[in-house]
Amino acid sequence: MSSVAVVTGASAGVGRATARELARGGTRVALLARGSVGLAAAAREIRAAGGTALPIETDMADHAQVEAAAERVTAELGDIDLWINGAFTSVFAPFVEIDPAEFRRVTEVTYLGYVHGTRVALDRMLPRDRGTIVQVGSALAYRSIPLQSAYCGAKHAIVGFTESLRCELLHSRSRVRVTMVHLPAVNTPQFDWVLSRLDRHPQPVPPIYQPEVAARAIVYAASRPGRREYWIGASTVATILANRIAPALLDRYLGRTGYRSQQADWPADPHRPENLWHPADGTGGVDFGAHGSFDGRAHRHSPQAWMSRHRRSLTAGAVALVAGTAAVGAALGRR
């Protein structure tokens, strides 16, 4: 029997690409998101490819809705083996221009949505003593940038929550595993529908990657949940390391460059949709798909992601190279 996975935020972007990647491997996938139009389109894609999809309209900020969705998944697809938390929303604006209600909404979806998803997954996995939970994180979980205070705060909170939970699972010797996958900038529709108060169209900070790069990494991490986290994209690793080495310098650098690097060359459309309170791909909306507006600039592959997947063999090769070099040096030294 094929396994059962739940993907939140599955109507678009990374979530949609991840659902397709899982379905290609034979996994039965439950798609959770608010947008009915996007969910229906994602389900059609999976079914057209011969897979099984169960779309469920769910607001991850509402624990009762998440619980009801999990009940339906179990009843219609079977026991949940994998739960991937990826749903989020955001506001692009300086902190003082974000209303308290907007900040709260971002936190409820982007942070508490992960908490709710993790809880309902554990309620079903712990009695069976098996299952995997993947938290889709970001480089911004370790290094905040301007104009995204609510999103960055939520991503930082996810790391703190997950690390605490992991310790508790280890204490109880549970075989349920939790891992995090921290992504770089990705070409998703969020930049076409995020609530923005910027003068120009928002954009991901280059370098930009296609959502399929993230999806492959997430599915790989789900199949090998022993590692506590995966960092995808050289920019993610460089950003996190730079923050650990010289955070004050990075503050100043981002203060100078962070506004411009998050805005495209064209002005913002005053009539653009926004999905903070209502899904842009809901009833009366359109299907945004997995990709955003930056296909011409987005990378389809990440060398760092490949290295992350092959870290063990690369480490073994490096050790062998060092050992071989040392042996040659020793032999030459004896001459």
Tab-separated table of C-alpha atoms in Angstrom:
chain	number	residue	atom	x	y	z
A	1	MET	CA	0.000	0.000	0.000
A	2	SER	CA	1.295	3.469	-0.852
A	3	SER	CA	1.968	5.944	1.933
A	4	VAL	CA	-0.229	8.915	2.834
A	5	ALA	CA	1.082	12.475	3.030
A	6	VAL	CA	-0.474	15.800	3.966
A	7	VAL	CA	0.919	18.972	2.387
A	8	THR	CA	-0.247	22.326	3.728
A	9	GLY	CA	-0.159	25.360	1.465
A	10	ALA	CA	-0.597	22.931	-1.420
A	11	SER	CA	-2.600	25.115	-3.794
A	12	ALA	CA	0.432	27.018	-5.114
A	13	GLY	CA	4.168	27.533	-4.946
A	14	VAL	CA	6.446	25.144	-3.089
A	15	GLY	CA	3.533	23.251	-1.554
A	16	ARG	CA	2.025	22.507	-4.945
A	17	ALA	CA	5.357	21.438	-6.424
A	18	THR	CA	5.975	19.208	-3.392
A	19	ALA	CA	2.569	17.560	-3.707
A	20	ARG	CA	3.276	16.759	-7.361
A	21	GLU	CA	6.711	15.362	-6.476
A	22	LEU	CA	5.226	13.102	-3.813
A	23	ALA	CA	2.451	11.883	-6.093
A	24	ARG	CA	4.982	10.921	-8.759
A	25	GLY	CA	6.501	8.552	-6.216
A	26	GLY	CA	3.145	6.856	-5.591
A	27	THR	CA	2.202	8.696	-2.406
A	28	ARG	CA	-1.474	9.481	-1.829
A	29	VAL	CA	-1.523	13.203	-1.104
A	30	ALA	CA	-3.961	15.332	0.853
A	31	LEU	CA	-3.806	18.963	-0.263
A	32	LEU	CA	-4.589	21.561	2.403
A	33	ALA	CA	-4.980	25.254	1.603
A	34	ARG	CA	-7.607	28.012	1.623
A	35	GLY	CA	-7.892	28.512	-2.143
A	36	SER	CA	-10.539	26.302	-3.731
A	37	VAL	CA	-9.536	27.150	-7.310
A	38	GLY	CA	-5.856	26.441	-6.715
A	39	LEU	CA	-6.622	23.257	-4.791
A	40	ALA	CA	-8.860	21.929	-7.561
A	41	ALA	CA	-6.192	22.646	-10.179
A	42	ALA	CA	-3.489	20.961	-8.107
A	43	ALA	CA	-5.680	17.909	-7.615
A	44	ARG	CA	-6.379	17.709	-11.366
A	45	GLU	CA	-2.650	17.767	-12.116
A	46	ILE	CA	-2.009	14.882	-9.751
A	47	ARG	CA	-4.948	12.814	-10.962
A	48	ALA	CA	-4.046	13.414	-14.614
A	49	ALA	CA	-0.629	11.930	-13.859
A	50	GLY	CA	-2.258	8.856	-12.317
A	51	GLY	CA	-1.901	9.873	-8.678
A	52	THR	CA	-4.357	10.165	-5.805
A	53	ALA	CA	-5.206	13.625	-4.456
A	54	LEU	CA	-7.604	14.769	-1.748
A	55	PRO	CA	-8.088	18.568	-1.751
A	56	ILE	CA	-9.430	20.043	1.498
A	57	GLU	CA	-10.094	23.737	2.003
A	58	THR	CA	-8.397	24.539	5.315
A	59	ASP	CA	-7.321	27.687	7.115
A	60	MET	CA	-4.249	26.561	9.051
A	61	ALA	CA	-4.772	29.364	11.575
A	62	ASP	CA	-7.909	27.571	12.797
A	63	HIS	CA	-7.043	24.465	14.815
A	64	ALA	CA	-10.575	23.077	14.500
A	65	GLN	CA	-10.328	23.181	10.698
A	66	VAL	CA	-6.940	21.467	10.760
A	67	GLU	CA	-8.257	18.758	13.085
A	68	ALA	CA	-11.259	18.188	10.824
A	69	ALA	CA	-8.997	17.960	7.783
A	70	ALA	CA	-6.798	15.338	9.469
A	71	GLU	CA	-9.886	13.319	10.380
A	72	ARG	CA	-11.034	13.384	6.787
A	73	VAL	CA	-7.599	12.375	5.474
A	74	THR	CA	-7.495	9.382	7.803
A	75	ALA	CA	-11.018	8.333	6.852
A	76	GLU	CA	-10.552	8.662	3.086
A	77	LEU	CA	-6.863	7.907	2.482
A	78	GLY	CA	-5.682	6.037	5.575
A	79	ASP	CA	-3.189	6.630	8.382
A	80	ILE	CA	-0.988	9.691	7.863
A	81	ASP	CA	2.677	8.773	7.368
A	82	LEU	CA	4.029	12.194	6.436
A	83	TRP	CA	2.930	15.716	7.318
A	84	ILE	CA	4.597	18.667	5.564
A	85	ASN	CA	3.953	22.137	6.989
A	86	GLY	CA	4.409	24.789	4.328
A	87	ALA	CA	1.431	27.161	4.486
A	88	PHE	CA	2.201	30.821	5.147
A	89	THR	CA	1.265	34.383	4.438
A	90	SER	CA	3.133	37.647	4.810
A	91	VAL	CA	3.093	41.430	4.579
A	92	PHE	CA	5.789	43.383	2.722
A	93	ALA	CA	6.134	46.690	4.559
A	94	PRO	CA	8.194	48.396	7.256
A	95	PHE	CA	7.090	47.237	10.693
A	96	VAL	CA	5.504	50.592	11.595
A	97	GLU	CA	3.295	50.327	8.500
A	98	ILE	CA	1.859	46.915	9.455
A	99	ASP	CA	-1.383	47.021	11.398
A	100	PRO	CA	-1.464	44.924	14.606
A	101	ALA	CA	-4.279	42.810	13.153
A	102	GLU	CA	-2.188	42.114	10.041
A	103	PHE	CA	0.834	41.135	12.122
A	104	ARG	CA	-1.331	38.822	14.176
A	105	ARG	CA	-2.790	37.207	11.055
A	106	VAL	CA	0.665	36.476	9.607
A	107	THR	CA	1.722	34.942	12.919
A	108	GLU	CA	-1.409	32.822	13.198
A	109	VAL	CA	-1.033	31.378	9.708
A	110	THR	CA	2.729	31.137	9.375
A	111	TYR	CA	3.646	30.095	12.920
A	112	LEU	CA	0.533	28.769	14.639
A	113	GLY	CA	-0.428	27.000	11.414
A	114	TYR	CA	2.712	24.894	11.838
A	115	VAL	CA	1.892	24.335	15.503
A	116	HIS	CA	-1.642	23.196	14.649
A	117	GLY	CA	-0.425	20.942	11.834
A	118	THR	CA	2.265	19.406	14.017
A	119	ARG	CA	-0.179	18.766	16.845
A	120	VAL	CA	-2.808	16.966	14.782
A	121	ALA	CA	-0.082	14.938	13.062
A	122	LEU	CA	1.435	13.884	16.395
A	123	ASP	CA	-1.987	12.957	17.766
A	124	ARG	CA	-2.140	10.342	15.010
A	125	MET	CA	1.526	9.359	14.754
A	126	LEU	CA	2.476	8.949	18.415
A	127	PRO	CA	0.025	6.084	19.152
A	128	ARG	CA	1.499	4.196	16.172
A	129	ASP	CA	5.052	5.283	17.114
A	130	ARG	CA	5.928	6.158	13.527
A	131	GLY	CA	5.642	9.018	11.090
A	132	THR	CA	7.550	12.037	9.828
A	133	ILE	CA	6.868	15.760	10.098
A	134	VAL	CA	8.726	18.207	7.847
A	135	GLN	CA	8.768	21.911	8.691
A	136	VAL	CA	9.442	24.002	5.594
A	137	GLY	CA	11.609	26.826	6.862
A	138	SER	CA	13.712	29.557	5.338
A	139	ALA	CA	17.067	31.253	5.525
A	140	LEU	CA	15.012	33.979	7.199
A	141	ALA	CA	14.461	31.612	10.136
A	142	TYR	CA	18.035	32.424	11.165
A	143	ARG	CA	18.639	35.815	9.555
A	144	SER	CA	15.874	38.397	9.426
A	145	ILE	CA	15.695	41.034	6.714
A	146	PRO	CA	13.862	44.361	6.500
A	147	LEU	CA	10.283	44.658	5.222
A	148	GLN	CA	9.333	41.154	6.421
A	149	SER	CA	9.252	41.455	10.211
A	150	ALA	CA	6.086	39.395	10.701
A	151	TYR	CA	7.223	36.576	8.408
A	152	CYS	CA	10.757	36.495	9.829
A	153	GLY	CA	9.427	36.449	13.380
A	154	ALA	CA	7.180	33.503	12.560
A	155	LYS	CA	9.983	31.550	10.878
A	156	HIS	CA	12.267	32.125	13.876
A	157	ALA	CA	9.464	30.895	16.146
A	158	ILE	CA	9.072	27.697	14.101
A	159	VAL	CA	12.731	26.839	14.724
A	160	GLY	CA	12.401	27.386	18.472
A	161	PHE	CA	9.203	25.358	18.648
A	162	THR	CA	10.584	22.493	16.565
A	163	GLU	CA	13.834	22.235	18.505
A	164	SER	CA	11.901	22.003	21.773
A	165	LEU	CA	9.594	19.354	20.348
A	166	ARG	CA	12.490	17.320	18.988
A	167	CYS	CA	14.067	17.178	22.447
A	168	GLU	CA	10.792	15.922	23.912
A	169	LEU	CA	10.495	13.191	21.278
A	170	LEU	CA	14.054	12.083	21.974
A	171	HIS	CA	13.334	12.026	25.706
A	172	SER	CA	10.361	9.731	25.182
A	173	ARG	CA	12.335	7.619	22.670
A	174	SER	CA	9.659	8.128	20.074
A	175	ARG	CA	10.237	6.904	16.550
A	176	VAL	CA	8.295	9.860	15.151
A	177	ARG	CA	10.795	12.124	13.404
A	178	VAL	CA	10.752	15.884	12.835
A	179	THR	CA	13.062	17.658	10.408
A	180	MET	CA	13.372	21.171	8.978
A	181	VAL	CA	14.218	22.220	5.414
A	182	HIS	CA	15.389	25.823	5.116
A	183	LEU	CA	14.840	27.279	1.659
A	184	PRO	CA	16.442	30.123	-0.294
A	185	ALA	CA	14.496	32.664	-2.352
A	186	VAL	CA	11.962	30.787	-4.490
A	187	ASN	CA	9.940	31.873	-7.530
A	188	THR	CA	6.423	31.384	-6.160
A	189	PRO	CA	3.127	33.287	-6.564
A	190	GLN	CA	3.479	34.803	-3.096
A	191	PHE	CA	5.138	37.840	-4.676
A	192	ASP	CA	2.100	38.277	-6.927
A	193	TRP	CA	-0.468	38.148	-4.131
A	194	VAL	CA	1.274	39.124	-0.899
A	195	LEU	CA	-0.083	42.213	0.847
A	196	SER	CA	2.524	44.827	-0.031
A	197	ARG	CA	2.947	48.504	0.714
A	198	LEU	CA	6.084	48.838	-1.393
A	199	ASP	CA	6.326	51.236	-4.313
A	200	ARG	CA	7.507	48.496	-6.638
A	201	HIS	CA	6.475	44.898	-7.223
A	202	PRO	CA	7.941	42.696	-4.476
A	203	GLN	CA	10.510	40.094	-5.432
A	204	PRO	CA	12.564	37.353	-3.762
A	205	VAL	CA	16.136	38.323	-2.899
A	206	PRO	CA	18.365	36.879	-5.661
A	207	PRO	CA	19.570	34.256	-6.380
A	208	ILE	CA	16.119	32.839	-7.061
A	209	TYR	CA	15.277	29.138	-7.436
A	210	GLN	CA	12.311	27.374	-8.995
A	211	PRO	CA	9.834	25.681	-6.598
A	212	GLU	CA	10.730	22.255	-7.987
A	213	VAL	CA	14.224	22.645	-6.481
A	214	ALA	CA	12.625	23.128	-3.071
A	215	ALA	CA	10.144	20.292	-3.656
A	216	ARG	CA	12.873	17.767	-4.455
A	217	ALA	CA	14.767	18.767	-1.331
A	218	ILE	CA	11.671	18.493	0.870
A	219	VAL	CA	10.762	15.054	-0.453
A	220	TYR	CA	14.351	13.911	0.000
A	221	ALA	CA	14.389	15.184	3.591
A	222	ALA	CA	11.101	13.399	4.249
A	223	SER	CA	12.620	10.121	3.117
A	224	ARG	CA	15.638	10.598	5.408
A	225	PRO	CA	14.311	12.329	8.527
A	226	GLY	CA	17.283	11.412	10.710
A	227	ARG	CA	18.973	14.748	10.055
A	228	ARG	CA	17.622	17.626	12.131
A	229	GLU	CA	17.702	20.132	9.263
A	230	TYR	CA	18.621	20.720	5.649
A	231	TRP	CA	19.827	24.019	4.173
A	232	ILE	CA	19.018	24.428	0.491
A	233	GLY	CA	20.807	26.906	-1.743
A	234	ALA	CA	24.288	28.332	-1.344
A	235	SER	CA	22.750	31.712	-0.498
A	236	THR	CA	20.959	30.166	2.488
A	237	VAL	CA	24.160	28.682	3.878
A	238	ALA	CA	26.154	31.855	3.231
A	239	THR	CA	23.504	34.032	4.886
A	240	ILE	CA	23.272	31.873	8.005
A	241	LEU	CA	27.053	31.619	8.355
A	242	ALA	CA	27.509	35.355	7.817
A	243	ASN	CA	24.934	36.049	10.508
A	244	ARG	CA	26.826	33.874	12.956
A	245	ILE	CA	30.200	35.417	12.157
A	246	ALA	CA	29.382	39.113	11.845
A	247	PRO	CA	25.714	39.856	12.628
A	248	ALA	CA	26.255	43.585	13.227
A	249	LEU	CA	27.913	44.011	9.844
A	250	LEU	CA	25.097	42.063	8.201
A	251	ASP	CA	22.551	44.344	9.893
A	252	ARG	CA	24.202	47.368	8.322
A	253	TYR	CA	24.543	45.697	4.932
A	254	LEU	CA	20.856	44.681	4.849
A	255	GLY	CA	19.848	48.109	6.088
A	256	ARG	CA	21.499	49.549	2.965
A	257	THR	CA	20.515	46.887	0.426
A	258	GLY	CA	17.490	45.039	1.802
A	259	TYR	CA	14.844	47.481	0.554
A	260	ARG	CA	16.067	47.602	-3.030
A	261	SER	CA	16.846	43.887	-3.358
A	262	GLN	CA	13.231	42.983	-2.502
A	263	GLN	CA	11.666	45.186	-5.168
A	264	ALA	CA	11.509	44.497	-8.896
A	265	ASP	CA	12.124	47.077	-11.622
A	266	TRP	CA	8.437	47.664	-12.333
A	267	PRO	CA	5.966	49.621	-10.187
A	268	ALA	CA	3.444	47.868	-7.971
A	269	ASP	CA	-0.014	47.315	-9.437
A	270	PRO	CA	-2.541	49.050	-7.169
A	271	HIS	CA	-5.173	46.515	-8.242
A	272	ARG	CA	-3.100	43.403	-7.547
A	273	PRO	CA	-4.787	40.680	-5.445
A	274	GLU	CA	-3.730	40.000	-1.866
A	275	ASN	CA	-4.277	36.850	0.148
A	276	LEU	CA	-3.792	37.862	3.775
A	277	TRP	CA	-7.445	37.678	4.764
A	278	HIS	CA	-8.948	35.844	1.788
A	279	PRO	CA	-7.277	33.438	-0.675
A	280	ALA	CA	-6.403	35.006	-4.012
A	281	ASP	CA	-7.030	31.602	-5.611
A	282	GLY	CA	-10.367	31.069	-3.892
A	283	THR	CA	-13.889	31.276	-5.282
A	284	GLY	CA	-13.935	33.940	-7.983
A	285	GLY	CA	-10.157	33.970	-8.142
A	286	VAL	CA	-7.692	32.316	-10.504
A	287	ASP	CA	-5.232	29.463	-10.325
A	288	PHE	CA	-1.731	30.890	-9.821
A	289	GLY	CA	0.090	27.571	-10.225
A	290	ALA	CA	3.452	26.767	-8.677
A	291	HIS	CA	5.584	29.434	-10.375
A	292	GLY	CA	5.661	33.172	-9.841
A	293	SER	CA	6.708	36.007	-12.138
A	294	PHE	CA	10.436	35.331	-12.202
A	295	ASP	CA	10.823	32.283	-14.445
A	296	GLY	CA	13.426	34.103	-16.525
A	297	ARG	CA	15.698	34.591	-13.515
A	298	ALA	CA	15.072	31.436	-11.474
A	299	HIS	CA	17.524	28.535	-11.278
A	300	ARG	CA	16.235	25.032	-11.919
A	301	HIS	CA	18.979	23.316	-9.953
A	302	SER	CA	20.904	23.967	-6.749
A	303	PRO	CA	24.441	22.553	-6.405
A	304	GLN	CA	24.173	22.950	-2.640
A	305	ALA	CA	20.976	20.893	-2.582
A	306	TRP	CA	22.748	18.143	-4.527
A	307	MET	CA	25.664	18.263	-2.091
A	308	SER	CA	23.241	18.074	0.827
A	309	ARG	CA	21.709	14.898	-0.597
A	310	HIS	CA	25.120	13.358	-1.246
A	311	ARG	CA	26.865	14.639	1.864
A	312	ARG	CA	27.789	11.206	3.147
A	313	SER	CA	29.503	10.095	-0.053
A	314	LEU	CA	31.177	13.484	-0.440
A	315	THR	CA	32.449	13.305	3.146
A	316	ALA	CA	33.766	9.807	2.572
A	317	GLY	CA	35.463	10.972	-0.612
A	318	ALA	CA	37.021	13.944	1.152
A	319	VAL	CA	38.308	11.705	3.942
A	320	ALA	CA	39.755	9.299	1.399
A	321	LEU	CA	41.395	12.175	-0.461
A	322	VAL	CA	42.953	13.543	2.711
A	323	ALA	CA	44.113	10.087	3.753
A	324	GLY	CA	45.548	9.416	0.320
A	325	THR	CA	47.350	12.760	0.251
A	326	ALA	CA	48.784	12.093	3.683
A	327	ALA	CA	49.964	8.651	2.609
A	328	VAL	CA	51.648	10.022	-0.506
A	329	GLY	CA	53.279	12.749	1.569
A	330	ALA	CA	54.542	10.223	4.063
A	331	ALA	CA	55.908	7.989	1.310
A	332	LEU	CA	57.723	10.902	-0.318
A	333	GLY	CA	59.072	11.946	3.054
A	334	ARG	CA	60.674	8.539	3.537
A	335	ARG	CA	62.627	8.814	0.323
